[in-house]
Amino acid sequence: MQFSEILLNKLKHANKVAVLTGAGISSESGVPTFRDPGGIWEKFKPEELANFDAFIRNPDFVWSWYQHRREIMRNVKPNQGHYALAEMEKLFNEFNLITQNIDNLHCRAGSREITELHGNIERNYCIKCNTFADEINIIQNKVLKCEKCGGLVRPDVVWFGEMLPVKELQHAEHSAANCDVFFTIGTSAEVYPAAMLPLIAKRNGAYVVEINVKPTAITFEINESITGKSGIILNQLVKCITEIKLLNSN
Ligand code: BV8
Ligand code: ZN
Protein backbone atom coordinates (compact mmCIF):
# COMPACT_ATOMS: atom_id res chain seq x y z
CA MET A 1 0.00 0.00 0.00
CA GLN A 2 1.36 3.42 -1.01
CA PHE A 3 1.10 6.42 1.32
CA SER A 4 1.53 10.01 0.13
CA GLU A 5 5.02 11.55 0.30
CA ILE A 6 3.61 14.47 2.26
CA LEU A 7 2.05 12.23 4.91
CA LEU A 8 5.20 10.14 5.32
CA ASN A 9 7.27 13.32 5.57
CA LYS A 10 4.91 14.80 8.17
CA LEU A 11 5.07 11.58 10.21
CA LYS A 12 8.88 11.45 9.90
CA HIS A 13 9.15 14.83 11.64
CA ALA A 14 6.08 14.59 13.87
CA ASN A 15 6.57 14.97 17.58
CA LYS A 16 2.91 14.88 18.61
CA VAL A 17 0.21 12.73 16.98
CA ALA A 18 -3.49 12.62 17.93
CA VAL A 19 -6.10 10.15 16.74
CA LEU A 20 -9.92 10.23 16.91
CA THR A 21 -11.68 6.91 16.39
CA GLY A 22 -15.34 6.06 15.86
CA ALA A 23 -17.41 2.92 15.44
CA GLY A 24 -15.85 2.16 12.04
CA ILE A 25 -12.59 0.97 13.60
CA SER A 26 -14.50 -1.69 15.55
CA SER A 27 -16.64 -2.81 12.59
CA GLU A 28 -13.89 -5.27 11.49
CA SER A 29 -14.21 -6.87 14.93
CA GLY A 30 -17.88 -7.50 14.23
CA VAL A 31 -19.27 -4.59 16.28
CA PRO A 32 -22.10 -2.93 14.29
CA THR A 33 -21.62 0.78 13.60
CA PHE A 34 -24.37 3.31 14.20
CA ARG A 35 -25.27 4.84 10.88
CA ASP A 36 -24.18 2.32 8.26
CA PRO A 37 -26.76 0.02 6.69
CA GLY A 38 -27.44 -2.68 9.29
CA GLY A 39 -26.07 -0.37 11.98
CA ILE A 40 -27.64 -0.13 15.39
CA TRP A 41 -29.47 3.12 14.68
CA GLU A 42 -31.21 1.40 11.76
CA LYS A 43 -33.77 -0.21 14.07
CA PHE A 44 -33.99 2.43 16.77
CA LYS A 45 -33.45 6.16 16.59
CA PRO A 46 -30.86 7.57 19.00
CA GLU A 47 -33.63 9.64 20.60
CA GLU A 48 -35.48 6.43 21.51
CA LEU A 49 -32.54 4.83 23.25
CA ALA A 50 -29.35 6.77 23.89
CA ASN A 51 -30.83 9.49 26.06
CA PHE A 52 -31.75 9.97 29.69
CA ASP A 53 -35.49 10.55 29.14
CA ALA A 54 -35.79 7.27 27.22
CA PHE A 55 -34.05 5.54 30.14
CA ILE A 56 -36.43 7.07 32.72
CA ARG A 57 -39.46 6.31 30.53
CA ASN A 58 -38.48 2.72 29.94
CA PRO A 59 -35.44 1.68 32.02
CA ASP A 60 -35.74 -2.05 31.28
CA PHE A 61 -35.90 -1.45 27.51
CA VAL A 62 -32.83 0.84 27.44
CA TRP A 63 -30.95 -1.38 29.91
CA SER A 64 -31.66 -4.50 27.82
CA TRP A 65 -30.35 -2.71 24.72
CA TYR A 66 -27.06 -2.03 26.50
CA GLN A 67 -26.99 -5.61 27.77
CA HIS A 68 -27.38 -6.73 24.15
CA ARG A 69 -24.44 -4.51 23.15
CA ARG A 70 -22.36 -5.76 26.11
CA GLU A 71 -23.02 -9.31 24.92
CA ILE A 72 -21.74 -8.38 21.44
CA MET A 73 -18.65 -6.71 22.88
CA ARG A 74 -17.93 -9.64 25.19
CA ASN A 75 -17.83 -11.92 22.17
CA VAL A 76 -15.59 -9.83 19.91
CA LYS A 77 -11.86 -9.14 19.92
CA PRO A 78 -9.76 -6.14 18.96
CA ASN A 79 -8.80 -6.19 15.27
CA GLN A 80 -5.55 -5.28 13.50
CA GLY A 81 -6.57 -1.63 13.46
CA HIS A 82 -6.76 -1.49 17.28
CA TYR A 83 -3.43 -3.32 17.60
CA ALA A 84 -1.78 -1.03 15.02
CA LEU A 85 -2.78 2.04 17.04
CA ALA A 86 -1.39 0.42 20.20
CA GLU A 87 1.90 -0.01 18.28
CA MET A 88 1.78 3.52 16.85
CA GLU A 89 1.59 4.93 20.38
CA LYS A 90 5.21 3.76 20.93
CA LEU A 91 6.53 5.50 17.80
CA PHE A 92 5.96 9.14 18.79
CA ASN A 93 6.99 11.32 21.72
CA GLU A 94 3.39 12.24 22.33
CA PHE A 95 0.47 10.14 21.11
CA ASN A 96 -3.14 10.70 22.19
CA LEU A 97 -5.84 8.22 21.26
CA ILE A 98 -9.26 9.85 21.59
CA THR A 99 -12.21 7.53 21.09
CA GLN A 100 -15.97 7.97 20.78
CA ASN A 101 -16.33 4.21 21.16
CA ILE A 102 -17.58 2.68 24.38
CA ASP A 103 -16.51 -0.88 23.51
CA ASN A 104 -13.20 -0.98 25.42
CA LEU A 105 -11.43 -2.57 22.41
CA HIS A 106 -8.56 -0.03 22.35
CA CYS A 107 -7.74 -0.87 25.96
CA ARG A 108 -7.93 -4.61 25.24
CA ALA A 109 -5.55 -4.10 22.28
CA GLY A 110 -2.95 -2.58 24.60
CA SER A 111 -3.32 1.17 24.01
CA ARG A 112 -2.42 3.10 27.15
CA GLU A 113 -3.08 6.76 26.42
CA ILE A 114 -6.86 6.55 25.75
CA THR A 115 -9.35 9.42 26.16
CA GLU A 116 -12.91 8.03 26.25
CA LEU A 117 -15.15 10.90 25.13
CA HIS A 118 -18.43 8.96 25.35
CA GLY A 119 -17.73 6.71 28.34
CA ASN A 120 -17.40 2.95 28.58
CA ILE A 121 -20.16 0.34 28.44
CA GLU A 122 -18.43 -1.83 31.04
CA ARG A 123 -18.93 0.81 33.74
CA ASN A 124 -22.35 1.46 35.34
CA TYR A 125 -23.48 3.83 38.09
CA CYS A 126 -26.52 4.71 40.18
CA ILE A 127 -28.40 7.78 38.96
CA LYS A 128 -29.35 8.69 42.55
CA CYS A 129 -26.13 8.34 44.59
CA ASN A 130 -23.60 7.96 41.73
CA THR A 131 -22.17 4.78 43.27
CA PHE A 132 -20.52 2.68 40.58
CA ALA A 133 -22.03 -0.78 40.33
CA ASP A 134 -19.51 -3.59 40.71
CA GLU A 135 -18.35 -5.67 37.81
CA ILE A 136 -21.69 -6.93 36.56
CA ASN A 137 -21.71 -10.22 34.81
CA ILE A 138 -25.44 -10.45 35.13
CA ILE A 139 -27.32 -11.47 32.06
CA GLN A 140 -30.66 -10.18 33.34
CA ASN A 141 -32.41 -7.78 31.03
CA LYS A 142 -34.16 -5.96 33.83
CA VAL A 143 -32.57 -2.72 34.94
CA LEU A 144 -30.26 -3.03 37.95
CA LYS A 145 -31.13 -1.36 41.27
CA CYS A 146 -28.37 0.25 43.36
CA GLU A 147 -27.38 -1.90 46.36
CA LYS A 148 -26.77 1.22 48.43
CA CYS A 149 -29.92 3.27 47.79
CA GLY A 150 -32.15 1.29 45.43
CA GLY A 151 -31.75 3.87 42.65
CA LEU A 152 -31.69 2.91 38.97
CA VAL A 153 -28.28 1.87 37.61
CA ARG A 154 -27.33 3.22 34.17
CA PRO A 155 -24.42 2.59 31.80
CA ASP A 156 -21.53 5.05 32.18
CA VAL A 157 -21.90 6.36 28.62
CA VAL A 158 -22.67 9.89 27.36
CA TRP A 159 -26.20 10.09 26.02
CA PHE A 160 -27.50 12.67 23.55
CA GLY A 161 -28.09 16.00 25.28
CA GLU A 162 -25.58 15.12 28.02
CA MET A 163 -22.32 16.96 28.55
CA LEU A 164 -19.17 15.05 27.70
CA PRO A 165 -16.80 14.42 30.64
CA VAL A 166 -15.07 17.80 31.10
CA LYS A 167 -11.53 16.54 31.75
CA GLU A 168 -11.61 14.17 28.76
CA LEU A 169 -13.04 16.79 26.41
CA GLN A 170 -10.51 19.41 27.50
CA HIS A 171 -7.67 16.91 27.06
CA ALA A 172 -8.97 15.96 23.62
CA GLU A 173 -9.29 19.59 22.51
CA HIS A 174 -5.81 20.38 23.81
CA SER A 175 -4.33 17.35 21.99
CA ALA A 176 -6.08 18.34 18.75
CA ALA A 177 -4.91 21.95 19.01
CA ASN A 178 -1.29 21.00 19.69
CA CYS A 179 -0.51 18.04 17.46
CA ASP A 180 1.53 17.82 14.26
CA VAL A 181 -0.60 15.09 12.63
CA PHE A 182 -4.27 14.27 13.41
CA PHE A 183 -5.98 11.08 12.21
CA THR A 184 -9.77 10.78 12.16
CA ILE A 185 -10.55 7.09 11.73
CA GLY A 186 -13.86 5.24 11.19
CA THR A 187 -16.16 8.06 12.19
CA SER A 188 -18.95 9.71 10.23
CA ALA A 189 -18.04 12.99 11.99
CA GLU A 190 -21.74 13.67 12.64
CA VAL A 191 -21.74 13.78 16.42
CA TYR A 192 -20.64 16.91 18.26
CA PRO A 193 -18.54 18.09 19.95
CA ALA A 194 -16.28 15.10 18.97
CA ALA A 195 -16.63 16.02 15.28
CA MET A 196 -15.05 19.42 16.04
CA LEU A 197 -11.70 17.86 16.94
CA PRO A 198 -10.35 17.32 13.39
CA LEU A 199 -11.35 20.90 12.55
CA ILE A 200 -9.63 22.25 15.67
CA ALA A 201 -6.51 20.35 14.63
CA LYS A 202 -6.65 21.72 11.07
CA ARG A 203 -7.21 25.26 12.33
CA ASN A 204 -4.10 24.94 14.52
CA GLY A 205 -1.86 23.82 11.69
CA ALA A 206 -1.94 20.03 12.03
CA TYR A 207 -1.91 17.79 8.95
CA VAL A 208 -5.35 16.10 9.19
CA VAL A 209 -5.86 12.66 7.63
CA GLU A 210 -9.15 10.76 7.39
CA ILE A 211 -9.23 6.96 7.15
CA ASN A 212 -12.67 5.75 6.13
CA VAL A 213 -14.38 3.48 3.60
CA LYS A 214 -16.31 6.46 2.26
CA PRO A 215 -16.34 10.27 2.43
CA THR A 216 -17.77 11.91 5.54
CA ALA A 217 -19.21 15.24 6.63
CA ILE A 218 -15.70 16.70 7.02
CA THR A 219 -13.82 15.12 4.09
CA PHE A 220 -13.78 18.40 2.16
CA GLU A 221 -12.29 20.29 5.12
CA ILE A 222 -9.24 18.18 5.87
CA ASN A 223 -5.84 17.62 4.23
CA GLU A 224 -5.99 14.03 3.05
CA SER A 225 -8.38 11.11 2.83
CA ILE A 226 -7.26 7.48 2.68
CA THR A 227 -10.16 5.35 1.51
CA GLY A 228 -10.35 1.79 2.72
CA LYS A 229 -10.71 -0.41 5.79
CA SER A 230 -8.95 1.02 8.81
CA GLY A 231 -7.55 -2.37 9.91
CA ILE A 232 -5.61 -2.93 6.69
CA ILE A 233 -4.53 0.70 6.28
CA LEU A 234 -3.32 1.12 9.87
CA ASN A 235 -1.45 -2.15 9.77
CA GLN A 236 0.44 -1.02 6.65
CA LEU A 237 0.94 2.51 7.99
CA VAL A 238 2.58 1.35 11.22
CA LYS A 239 4.96 -0.85 9.23
CA CYS A 240 5.87 2.18 7.09
CA ILE A 241 6.45 4.46 10.07
CA THR A 242 8.58 1.82 11.81
CA GLU A 243 10.78 1.54 8.70
CA ILE A 244 11.14 5.32 8.50
CA LYS A 245 12.08 5.50 12.19
CA LEU A 246 14.64 2.71 11.70
CA LEU A 247 16.18 4.47 8.68
CA ASN A 248 16.24 7.72 10.66
CA SER A 249 18.05 6.13 13.56
CA ASN A 250 20.88 4.70 11.41
C1 BV8 B 1 -23.45 17.50 23.99
C2 BV8 B 1 -22.82 6.95 23.34
C3 BV8 B 1 -23.65 19.48 25.26
C4 BV8 B 1 -23.88 6.05 23.81
C5 BV8 B 1 -23.30 8.57 21.61
C6 BV8 B 1 -23.52 20.93 17.90
C7 BV8 B 1 -23.96 20.84 16.60
C8 BV8 B 1 -24.92 19.88 16.22
C9 BV8 B 1 -25.47 19.02 17.18
C10 BV8 B 1 -25.04 19.14 18.48
C11 BV8 B 1 -24.07 20.07 18.84
N1 BV8 B 1 -23.86 19.94 20.19
C12 BV8 B 1 -24.66 18.98 20.68
C13 BV8 B 1 -25.39 18.47 19.65
C14 BV8 B 1 -26.36 17.38 19.79
C15 BV8 B 1 -25.70 16.01 19.71
C16 BV8 B 1 -25.27 15.71 18.31
O1 BV8 B 1 -24.10 15.85 17.97
N2 BV8 B 1 -26.21 15.25 17.50
C17 BV8 B 1 -25.86 14.88 16.14
C18 BV8 B 1 -26.49 13.52 15.82
C19 BV8 B 1 -26.32 15.99 15.23
N3 BV8 B 1 -24.58 15.89 20.62
C20 BV8 B 1 -24.80 15.61 21.92
O2 BV8 B 1 -25.90 15.49 22.40
C21 BV8 B 1 -23.58 15.43 22.78
N4 BV8 B 1 -23.73 16.19 23.98
O3 BV8 B 1 -23.02 18.12 23.08
O4 BV8 B 1 -23.73 18.07 25.21
C22 BV8 B 1 -25.02 19.92 25.54
C23 BV8 B 1 -25.64 19.42 26.68
C24 BV8 B 1 -26.93 19.86 26.96
C25 BV8 B 1 -27.56 20.75 26.10
C26 BV8 B 1 -26.91 21.21 24.95
C27 BV8 B 1 -25.63 20.78 24.66
C28 BV8 B 1 -23.43 13.97 23.21
C29 BV8 B 1 -22.99 13.16 22.02
C30 BV8 B 1 -22.68 11.72 22.46
C31 BV8 B 1 -23.86 10.86 22.20
N5 BV8 B 1 -23.52 9.48 22.51
N6 BV8 B 1 -23.08 7.32 21.96
C32 BV8 B 1 -23.92 4.80 22.99
O5 BV8 B 1 -22.96 4.48 22.25
O6 BV8 B 1 -24.93 4.12 23.14
S1 BV8 B 1 -23.28 8.96 19.97
C33 BV8 B 1 -22.72 7.71 18.97
O7 BV8 B 1 -22.30 8.38 17.75
C34 BV8 B 1 -21.50 6.96 19.43
O8 BV8 B 1 -20.86 7.50 20.56
C35 BV8 B 1 -20.56 7.10 18.27
O9 BV8 B 1 -19.28 7.01 18.67
C36 BV8 B 1 -20.92 8.45 17.79
C37 BV8 B 1 -20.40 8.81 16.43
O10 BV8 B 1 -20.73 7.78 15.54
P1 BV8 B 1 -19.51 7.10 14.74
O11 BV8 B 1 -18.59 6.50 15.74
O12 BV8 B 1 -18.96 8.07 13.79
O13 BV8 B 1 -20.25 5.90 14.02
P2 BV8 B 1 -21.11 5.97 12.68
O14 BV8 B 1 -21.85 4.69 12.56
O15 BV8 B 1 -21.83 7.27 12.62
O16 BV8 B 1 -20.00 6.04 11.52
C38 BV8 B 1 -19.16 4.92 11.30
C39 BV8 B 1 -18.14 5.38 10.26
O17 BV8 B 1 -17.18 4.34 10.06
C40 BV8 B 1 -18.75 5.65 8.90
O18 BV8 B 1 -18.23 6.86 8.38
C41 BV8 B 1 -18.30 4.44 8.02
O19 BV8 B 1 -18.10 4.82 6.70
C42 BV8 B 1 -16.99 4.13 8.70
N7 BV8 B 1 -16.54 2.73 8.57
C43 BV8 B 1 -17.29 1.60 8.63
N8 BV8 B 1 -16.49 0.52 8.55
C44 BV8 B 1 -15.22 0.98 8.43
C45 BV8 B 1 -15.24 2.39 8.45
N9 BV8 B 1 -14.13 3.14 8.34
C46 BV8 B 1 -12.94 2.49 8.23
N10 BV8 B 1 -12.84 1.14 8.21
C47 BV8 B 1 -13.95 0.36 8.31
N11 BV8 B 1 -13.81 -0.98 8.28
ZN1 ZN C 1 -27.54 4.53 44.71
Short mmCIF file of C-alpha atoms in Angstrom, two decimals, residues 88-215:
data_model
loop_
_atom_site.label_atom_id
_atom_site.label_comp_id
_atom_site.label_asym_id
_atom_site.label_seq_id
_atom_site.Cartn_x
_atom_site.Cartn_y
_atom_site.Cartn_z
CA MET A 88 1.78 3.52 16.85
CA GLU A 89 1.59 4.93 20.38
CA LYS A 90 5.21 3.76 20.93
CA LEU A 91 6.53 5.50 17.80
CA PHE A 92 5.96 9.14 18.79
CA ASN A 93 6.99 11.32 21.72
CA GLU A 94 3.39 12.24 22.33
CA PHE A 95 0.47 10.14 21.11
CA ASN A 96 -3.14 10.70 22.19
CA LEU A 97 -5.84 8.22 21.26
CA ILE A 98 -9.26 9.85 21.59
CA THR A 99 -12.21 7.53 21.09
CA GLN A 100 -15.97 7.97 20.78
CA ASN A 101 -16.33 4.21 21.16
CA ILE A 102 -17.58 2.68 24.38
CA ASP A 103 -16.51 -0.88 23.51
CA ASN A 104 -13.20 -0.98 25.42
CA LEU A 105 -11.43 -2.57 22.41
CA HIS A 106 -8.56 -0.03 22.35
CA CYS A 107 -7.74 -0.87 25.96
CA ARG A 108 -7.93 -4.61 25.24
CA ALA A 109 -5.55 -4.10 22.28
CA GLY A 110 -2.95 -2.58 24.60
CA SER A 111 -3.32 1.17 24.01
CA ARG A 112 -2.42 3.10 27.15
CA GLU A 113 -3.08 6.76 26.42
CA ILE A 114 -6.86 6.55 25.75
CA THR A 115 -9.35 9.42 26.16
CA GLU A 116 -12.91 8.03 26.25
CA LEU A 117 -15.15 10.90 25.13
CA HIS A 118 -18.43 8.96 25.35
CA GLY A 119 -17.73 6.71 28.34
CA ASN A 120 -17.40 2.95 28.58
CA ILE A 121 -20.16 0.34 28.44
CA GLU A 122 -18.43 -1.83 31.04
CA ARG A 123 -18.93 0.81 33.74
CA ASN A 124 -22.35 1.46 35.34
CA TYR A 125 -23.48 3.83 38.09
CA CYS A 126 -26.52 4.71 40.18
CA ILE A 127 -28.40 7.78 38.96
CA LYS A 128 -29.35 8.69 42.55
CA CYS A 129 -26.13 8.34 44.59
CA ASN A 130 -23.60 7.96 41.73
CA THR A 131 -22.17 4.78 43.27
CA PHE A 132 -20.52 2.68 40.58
CA ALA A 133 -22.03 -0.78 40.33
CA ASP A 134 -19.51 -3.59 40.71
CA GLU A 135 -18.35 -5.67 37.81
CA ILE A 136 -21.69 -6.93 36.56
CA ASN A 137 -21.71 -10.22 34.81
CA ILE A 138 -25.44 -10.45 35.13
CA ILE A 139 -27.32 -11.47 32.06
CA GLN A 140 -30.66 -10.18 33.34
CA ASN A 141 -32.41 -7.78 31.03
CA LYS A 142 -34.16 -5.96 33.83
CA VAL A 143 -32.57 -2.72 34.94
CA LEU A 144 -30.26 -3.03 37.95
CA LYS A 145 -31.13 -1.36 41.27
CA CYS A 146 -28.37 0.25 43.36
CA GLU A 147 -27.38 -1.90 46.36
CA LYS A 148 -26.77 1.22 48.43
CA CYS A 149 -29.92 3.27 47.79
CA GLY A 150 -32.15 1.29 45.43
CA GLY A 151 -31.75 3.87 42.65
CA LEU A 152 -31.69 2.91 38.97
CA VAL A 153 -28.28 1.87 37.61
CA ARG A 154 -27.33 3.22 34.17
CA PRO A 155 -24.42 2.59 31.80
CA ASP A 156 -21.53 5.05 32.18
CA VAL A 157 -21.90 6.36 28.62
CA VAL A 158 -22.67 9.89 27.36
CA TRP A 159 -26.20 10.09 26.02
CA PHE A 160 -27.50 12.67 23.55
CA GLY A 161 -28.09 16.00 25.28
CA GLU A 162 -25.58 15.12 28.02
CA MET A 163 -22.32 16.96 28.55
CA LEU A 164 -19.17 15.05 27.70
CA PRO A 165 -16.80 14.42 30.64
CA VAL A 166 -15.07 17.80 31.10
CA LYS A 167 -11.53 16.54 31.75
CA GLU A 168 -11.61 14.17 28.76
CA LEU A 169 -13.04 16.79 26.41
CA GLN A 170 -10.51 19.41 27.50
CA HIS A 171 -7.67 16.91 27.06
CA ALA A 172 -8.97 15.96 23.62
CA GLU A 173 -9.29 19.59 22.51
CA HIS A 174 -5.81 20.38 23.81
CA SER A 175 -4.33 17.35 21.99
CA ALA A 176 -6.08 18.34 18.75
CA ALA A 177 -4.91 21.95 19.01
CA ASN A 178 -1.29 21.00 19.69
CA CYS A 179 -0.51 18.04 17.46
CA ASP A 180 1.53 17.82 14.26
CA VAL A 181 -0.60 15.09 12.63
CA PHE A 182 -4.27 14.27 13.41
CA PHE A 183 -5.98 11.08 12.21
CA THR A 184 -9.77 10.78 12.16
CA ILE A 185 -10.55 7.09 11.73
CA GLY A 186 -13.86 5.24 11.19
CA THR A 187 -16.16 8.06 12.19
CA SER A 188 -18.95 9.71 10.23
CA ALA A 189 -18.04 12.99 11.99
CA GLU A 190 -21.74 13.67 12.64
CA VAL A 191 -21.74 13.78 16.42
CA TYR A 192 -20.64 16.91 18.26
CA PRO A 193 -18.54 18.09 19.95
CA ALA A 194 -16.28 15.10 18.97
CA ALA A 195 -16.63 16.02 15.28
CA MET A 196 -15.05 19.42 16.04
CA LEU A 197 -11.70 17.86 16.94
CA PRO A 198 -10.35 17.32 13.39
CA LEU A 199 -11.35 20.90 12.55
CA ILE A 200 -9.63 22.25 15.67
CA ALA A 201 -6.51 20.35 14.63
CA LYS A 202 -6.65 21.72 11.07
CA ARG A 203 -7.21 25.26 12.33
CA ASN A 204 -4.10 24.94 14.52
CA GLY A 205 -1.86 23.82 11.69
CA ALA A 206 -1.94 20.03 12.03
CA TYR A 207 -1.91 17.79 8.95
CA VAL A 208 -5.35 16.10 9.19
CA VAL A 209 -5.86 12.66 7.63
CA GLU A 210 -9.15 10.76 7.39
CA ILE A 211 -9.23 6.96 7.15
CA ASN A 212 -12.67 5.75 6.13
CA VAL A 213 -14.38 3.48 3.60
CA LYS A 214 -16.31 6.46 2.26
CA PRO A 215 -16.34 10.27 2.43
#
